[in-house]
Coordinates of C-alpha atoms and ligand atoms in Angstrom, one line a residue:
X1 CA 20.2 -13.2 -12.6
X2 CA 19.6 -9.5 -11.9
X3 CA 20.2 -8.3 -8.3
X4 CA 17.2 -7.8 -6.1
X5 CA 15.3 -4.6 -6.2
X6 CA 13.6 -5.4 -2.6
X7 CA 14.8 -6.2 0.9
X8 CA 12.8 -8.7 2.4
X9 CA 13.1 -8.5 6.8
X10 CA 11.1 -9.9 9.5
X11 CA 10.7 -8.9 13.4
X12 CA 7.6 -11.5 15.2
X13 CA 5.0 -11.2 12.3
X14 CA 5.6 -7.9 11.3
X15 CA 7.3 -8.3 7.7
X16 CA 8.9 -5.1 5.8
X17 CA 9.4 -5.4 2.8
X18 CA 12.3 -2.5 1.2
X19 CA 12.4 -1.0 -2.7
X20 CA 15.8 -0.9 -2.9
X21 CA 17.1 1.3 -6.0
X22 CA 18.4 4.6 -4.0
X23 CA 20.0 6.0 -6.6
X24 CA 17.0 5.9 -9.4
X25 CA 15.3 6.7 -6.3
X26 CA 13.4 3.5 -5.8
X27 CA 11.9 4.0 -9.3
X28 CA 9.2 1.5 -10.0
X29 CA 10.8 -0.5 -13.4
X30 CA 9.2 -3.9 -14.6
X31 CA 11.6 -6.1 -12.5
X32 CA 11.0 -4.2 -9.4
X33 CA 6.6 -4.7 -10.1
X34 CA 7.3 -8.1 -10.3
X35 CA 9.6 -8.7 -6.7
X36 CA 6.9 -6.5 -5.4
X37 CA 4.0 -8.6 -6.5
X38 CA 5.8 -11.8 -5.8
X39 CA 6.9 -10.6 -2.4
X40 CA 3.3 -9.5 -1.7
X41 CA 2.3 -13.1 -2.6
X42 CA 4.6 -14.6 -0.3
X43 CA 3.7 -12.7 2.6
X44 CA -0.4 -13.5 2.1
X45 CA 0.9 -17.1 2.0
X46 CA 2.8 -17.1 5.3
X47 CA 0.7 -17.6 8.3
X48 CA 3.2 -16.1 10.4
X49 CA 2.9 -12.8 8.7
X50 CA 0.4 -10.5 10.0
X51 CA 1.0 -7.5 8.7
X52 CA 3.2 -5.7 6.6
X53 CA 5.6 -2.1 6.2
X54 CA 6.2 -1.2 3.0
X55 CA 8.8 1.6 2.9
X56 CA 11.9 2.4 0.4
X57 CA 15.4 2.9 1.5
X58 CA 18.0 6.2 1.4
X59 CA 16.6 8.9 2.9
X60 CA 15.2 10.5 -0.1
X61 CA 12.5 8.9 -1.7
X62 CA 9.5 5.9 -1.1
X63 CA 9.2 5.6 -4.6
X64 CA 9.6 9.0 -7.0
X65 CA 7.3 7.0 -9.5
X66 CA 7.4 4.4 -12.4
X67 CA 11.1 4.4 -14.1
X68 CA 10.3 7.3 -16.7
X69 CA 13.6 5.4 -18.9
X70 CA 11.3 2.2 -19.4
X71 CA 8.1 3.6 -20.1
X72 CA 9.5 6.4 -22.1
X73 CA 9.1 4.6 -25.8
X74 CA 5.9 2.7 -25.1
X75 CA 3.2 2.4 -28.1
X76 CA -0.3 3.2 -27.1
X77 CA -1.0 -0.8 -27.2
X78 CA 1.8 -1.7 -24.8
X79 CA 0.5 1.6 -22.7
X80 CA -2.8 0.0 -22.3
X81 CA -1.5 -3.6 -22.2
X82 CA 0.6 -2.2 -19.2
X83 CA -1.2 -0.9 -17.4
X84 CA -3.9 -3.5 -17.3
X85 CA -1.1 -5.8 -16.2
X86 CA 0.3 -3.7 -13.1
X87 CA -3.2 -3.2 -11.9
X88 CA -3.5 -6.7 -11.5
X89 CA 0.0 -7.8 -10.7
X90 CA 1.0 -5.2 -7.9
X91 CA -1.7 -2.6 -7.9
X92 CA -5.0 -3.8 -7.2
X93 CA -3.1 -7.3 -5.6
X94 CA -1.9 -4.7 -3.2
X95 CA -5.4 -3.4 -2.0
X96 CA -7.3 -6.7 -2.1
X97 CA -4.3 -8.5 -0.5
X98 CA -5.4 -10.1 2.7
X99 CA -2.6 -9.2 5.1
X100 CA -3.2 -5.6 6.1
X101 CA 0.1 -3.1 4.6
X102 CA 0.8 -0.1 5.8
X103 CA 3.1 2.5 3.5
X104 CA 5.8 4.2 5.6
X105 CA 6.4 7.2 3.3
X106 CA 10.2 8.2 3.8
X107 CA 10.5 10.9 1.2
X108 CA 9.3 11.7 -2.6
X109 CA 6.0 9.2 -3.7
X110 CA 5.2 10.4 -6.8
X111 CA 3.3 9.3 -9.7
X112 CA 3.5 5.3 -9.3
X113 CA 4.6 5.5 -5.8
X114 CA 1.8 7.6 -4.7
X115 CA -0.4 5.4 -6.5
X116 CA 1.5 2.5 -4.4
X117 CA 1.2 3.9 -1.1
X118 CA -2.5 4.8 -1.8
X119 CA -2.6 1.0 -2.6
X120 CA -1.7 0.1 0.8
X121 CA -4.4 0.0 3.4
X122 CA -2.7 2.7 6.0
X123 CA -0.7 5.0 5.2
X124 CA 2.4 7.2 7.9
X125 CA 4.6 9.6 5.8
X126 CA 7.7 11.3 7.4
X127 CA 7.4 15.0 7.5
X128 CA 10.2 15.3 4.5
X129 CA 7.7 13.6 2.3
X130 CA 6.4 15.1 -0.4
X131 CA 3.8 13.3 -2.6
X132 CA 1.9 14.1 -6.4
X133 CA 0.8 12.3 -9.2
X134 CA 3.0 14.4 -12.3
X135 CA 2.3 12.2 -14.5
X136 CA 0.7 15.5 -17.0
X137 CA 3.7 16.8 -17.2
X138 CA 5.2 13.9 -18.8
X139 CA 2.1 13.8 -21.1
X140 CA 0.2 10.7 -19.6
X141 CA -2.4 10.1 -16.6
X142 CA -2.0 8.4 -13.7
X143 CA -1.8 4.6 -14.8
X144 CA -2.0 2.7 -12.0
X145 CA -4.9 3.6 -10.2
X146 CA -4.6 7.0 -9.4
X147 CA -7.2 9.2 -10.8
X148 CA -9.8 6.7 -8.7
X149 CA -7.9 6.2 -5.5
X150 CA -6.6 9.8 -4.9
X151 CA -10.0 10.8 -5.5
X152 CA -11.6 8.3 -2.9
X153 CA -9.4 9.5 -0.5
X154 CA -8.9 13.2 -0.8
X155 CA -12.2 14.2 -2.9
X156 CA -12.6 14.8 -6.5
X157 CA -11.6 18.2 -5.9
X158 CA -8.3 18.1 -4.5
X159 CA -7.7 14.9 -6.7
X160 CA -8.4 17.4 -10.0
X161 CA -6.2 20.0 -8.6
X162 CA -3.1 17.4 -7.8
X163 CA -3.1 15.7 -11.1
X164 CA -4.3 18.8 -13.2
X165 CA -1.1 21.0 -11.5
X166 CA 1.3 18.0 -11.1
X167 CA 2.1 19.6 -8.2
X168 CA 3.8 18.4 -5.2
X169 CA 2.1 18.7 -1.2
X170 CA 3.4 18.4 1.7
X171 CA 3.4 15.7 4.4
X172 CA 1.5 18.3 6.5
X173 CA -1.2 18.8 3.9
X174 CA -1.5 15.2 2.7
X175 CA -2.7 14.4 6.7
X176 CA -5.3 17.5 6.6
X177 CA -6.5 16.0 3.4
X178 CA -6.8 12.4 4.2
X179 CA -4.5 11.1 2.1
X180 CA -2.0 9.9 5.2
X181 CA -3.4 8.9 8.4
X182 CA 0.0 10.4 10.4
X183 CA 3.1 12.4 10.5
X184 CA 6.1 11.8 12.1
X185 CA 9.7 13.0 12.0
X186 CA 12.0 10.4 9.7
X187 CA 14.0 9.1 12.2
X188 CA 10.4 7.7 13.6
X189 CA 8.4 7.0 10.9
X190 CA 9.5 3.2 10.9
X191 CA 8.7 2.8 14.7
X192 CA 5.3 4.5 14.4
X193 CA 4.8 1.9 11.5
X194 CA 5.8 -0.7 13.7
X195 CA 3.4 0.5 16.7
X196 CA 0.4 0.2 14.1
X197 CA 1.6 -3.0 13.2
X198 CA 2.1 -4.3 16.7
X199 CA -1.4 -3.2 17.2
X200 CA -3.1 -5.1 13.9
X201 CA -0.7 -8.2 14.7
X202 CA -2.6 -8.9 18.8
X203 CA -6.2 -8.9 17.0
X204 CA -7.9 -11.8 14.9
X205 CA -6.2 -12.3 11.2
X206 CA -9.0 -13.6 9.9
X207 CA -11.8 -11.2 11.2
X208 CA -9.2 -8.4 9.6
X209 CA -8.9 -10.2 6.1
X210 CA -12.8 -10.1 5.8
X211 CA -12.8 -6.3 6.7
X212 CA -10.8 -5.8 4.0
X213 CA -13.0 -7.6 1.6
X214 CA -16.1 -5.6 2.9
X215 CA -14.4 -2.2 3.3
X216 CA -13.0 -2.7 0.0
X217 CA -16.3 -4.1 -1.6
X218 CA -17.5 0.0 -1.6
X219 CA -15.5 0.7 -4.5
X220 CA -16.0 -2.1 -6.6
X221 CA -18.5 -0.7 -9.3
X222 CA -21.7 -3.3 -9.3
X223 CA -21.2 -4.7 -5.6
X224 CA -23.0 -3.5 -2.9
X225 CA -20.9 -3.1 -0.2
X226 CA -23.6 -3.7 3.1
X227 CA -24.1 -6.7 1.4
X228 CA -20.7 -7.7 1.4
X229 CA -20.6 -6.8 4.8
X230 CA -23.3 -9.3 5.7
X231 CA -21.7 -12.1 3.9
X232 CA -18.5 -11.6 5.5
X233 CA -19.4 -10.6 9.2
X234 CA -22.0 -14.2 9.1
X235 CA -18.4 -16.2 7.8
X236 CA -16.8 -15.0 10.9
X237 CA -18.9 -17.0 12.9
X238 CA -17.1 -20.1 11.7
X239 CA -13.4 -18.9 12.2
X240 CA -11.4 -20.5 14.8
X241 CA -10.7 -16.7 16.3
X242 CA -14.4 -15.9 16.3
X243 CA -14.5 -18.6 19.1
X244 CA -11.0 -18.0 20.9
X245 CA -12.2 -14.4 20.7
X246 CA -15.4 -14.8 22.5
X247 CA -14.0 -17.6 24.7
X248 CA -11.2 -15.2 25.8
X249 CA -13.5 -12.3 26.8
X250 CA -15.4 -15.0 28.5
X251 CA -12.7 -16.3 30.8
X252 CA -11.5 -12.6 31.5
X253 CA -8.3 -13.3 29.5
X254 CA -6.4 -12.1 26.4
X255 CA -7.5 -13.8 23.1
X256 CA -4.4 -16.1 21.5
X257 CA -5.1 -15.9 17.7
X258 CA -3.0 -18.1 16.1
Ligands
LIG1 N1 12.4 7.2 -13.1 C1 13.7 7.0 -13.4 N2 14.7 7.6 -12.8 C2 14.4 8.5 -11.8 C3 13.0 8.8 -11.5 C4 12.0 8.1 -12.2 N3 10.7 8.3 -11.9 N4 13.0 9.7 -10.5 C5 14.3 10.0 -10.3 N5 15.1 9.3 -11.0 C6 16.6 9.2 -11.1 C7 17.1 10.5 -11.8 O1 17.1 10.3 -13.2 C8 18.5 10.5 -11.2 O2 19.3 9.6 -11.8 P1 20.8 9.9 -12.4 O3 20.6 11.1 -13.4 O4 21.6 10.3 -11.2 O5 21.3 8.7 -13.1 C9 18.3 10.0 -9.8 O6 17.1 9.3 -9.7 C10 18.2 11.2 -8.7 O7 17.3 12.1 -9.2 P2 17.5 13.6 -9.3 O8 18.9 13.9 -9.5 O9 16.5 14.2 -10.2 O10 17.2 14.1 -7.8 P3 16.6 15.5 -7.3 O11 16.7 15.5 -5.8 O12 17.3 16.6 -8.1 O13 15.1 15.5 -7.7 C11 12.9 14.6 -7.9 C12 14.2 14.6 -7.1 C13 12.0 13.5 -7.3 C14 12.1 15.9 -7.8 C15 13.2 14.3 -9.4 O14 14.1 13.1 -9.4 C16 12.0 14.0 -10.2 O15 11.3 14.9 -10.6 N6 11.8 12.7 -10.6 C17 10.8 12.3 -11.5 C18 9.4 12.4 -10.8 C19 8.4 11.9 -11.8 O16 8.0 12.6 -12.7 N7 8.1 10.6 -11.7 C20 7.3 9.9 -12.6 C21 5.8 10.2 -12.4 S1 4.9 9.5 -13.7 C22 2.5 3.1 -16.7 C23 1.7 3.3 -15.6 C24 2.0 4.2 -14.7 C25 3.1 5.1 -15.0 C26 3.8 5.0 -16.1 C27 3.5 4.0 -17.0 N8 2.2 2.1 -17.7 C28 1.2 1.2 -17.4 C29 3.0 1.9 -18.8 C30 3.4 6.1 -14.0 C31 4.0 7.1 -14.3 C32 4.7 7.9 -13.3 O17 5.0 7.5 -12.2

């Protein structure tokens, strides 16, 4: 069987989860989607995980896209067959997952890692990073999401001009446009990480599982998001941390999720 592409490590209920191929670095191929989605899986599974860093290792790179060697001799039908599949498989599983991720960005996330760290719900990039979506210079568009995520977070405009110029911005510019919610030096990107995932792991897994939904319900074409919101803020009301919650504030104490 083929070595592991990810490194799997826990600390309380925080779980990181490491792309591990430094020297292609961290280069999204097939096998490396699959550990991915199957690690992702795992980790929505497991009660005791409550949130989770996704980050690659070396110094250089989070992910400096999909491996350009696979997807080099691919046939328009396998293109679109492809992308349909890592959409649902890693993409798409990644947003919608109900275990909040955030994307510690160490270094180069281009093309399919940009589009992987936009998957995540937070993202913190180290101020070495530099992030694009080159895919035109290759000759293709972004295939995993990019051309509607970028835009949702940055606007259409700066969207245009990343993928249009397939050029590269900094970590600085990627925070003034949205696209990264913090900056910190390398050496503590994975404690700033940890300190937003300290945060998410104290409140109610549940109530934060249905936030996703809603918050994500805005960009599904056809659903209305407020409406999602009223479904899902009326099911808290029967969660077991709805009434710790409320009984905790009550008694003057700290809620105990479990
Ligand atoms: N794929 C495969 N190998 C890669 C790679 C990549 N994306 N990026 C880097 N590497 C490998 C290099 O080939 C090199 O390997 P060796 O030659 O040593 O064996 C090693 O990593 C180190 O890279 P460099 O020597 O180039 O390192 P530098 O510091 O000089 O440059 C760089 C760093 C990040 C600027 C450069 O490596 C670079 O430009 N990398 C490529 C960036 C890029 O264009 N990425 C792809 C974006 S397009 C699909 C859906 C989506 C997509 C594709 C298909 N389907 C549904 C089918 C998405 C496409 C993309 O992501």
């Amino acid at each position: 069987m083929a070595e592991s592409n990810i490194i799997i490590e826990n600390n309380d209920s925080i779980r990181t989860i490491t792309i591990n191929r430094p020297k292609q670095l961290n280069a999204l191929n097939s096998q490396t989607i699959n550990e991915l989605s199957e690690a992702l899986k795992d980790a929505e599974k497991e009660n005791s995980v409550k949130a989770i860093i996704l980050t690659g290792s070396g110094e250089k790179a989070f992910v400096a896209g999909a491996d350009i060697k696979e997807f080099a001799s691919f046939s328009v039908e396998e293109g679109k067959k492809l992308s349909k599949e890592g959409h649902d498989k890693l993409f798409d599983l990644a947003q919608n997952l109900s275990t909040p991720i955030i994307a510690a960005i160490n270094g180069f996330a281009l093309g399919g890692g940009l589009e992987l760290a936009m998957s995540a719900h937070i993202r913190v990039a180290s101020d070495n990073a530099k992030m694009g979506l080159p895919e035109v210079s290759l000759g293709v568009i972004p295939g995993y999401g990019g051309t509607q995520r970028l835009a949702q977070l940055v606007g259409r405009g700066k969207a245009m001009e990343m993928i249009a110029t397939a050029g590269m911005i900094s970590a600085d510019d990627a925070h003034n446009w949205g696209l990264v919610n913090h900056v910190t030096t390398p050496e503590g990107l994975l404690e700033q990480c940890n300190k937003i995932a300290g945060k998410i792991v104290k409140n109610s897994s549940s109530a934060i599982s249905l936030a996703i939904i809603a918050v994500n319900a805005n960009y599904v074409d056809g659903v209305d998001g407020f409406a999602t919101e009223i479904q899902e803020f009326g099911n808290c009301f029967g969660t077991d941390d709805f009434k710790e919650g409320t009984t905790a504030f009550i008694e003057r104490r700290k809620a105990n999720f479990k």
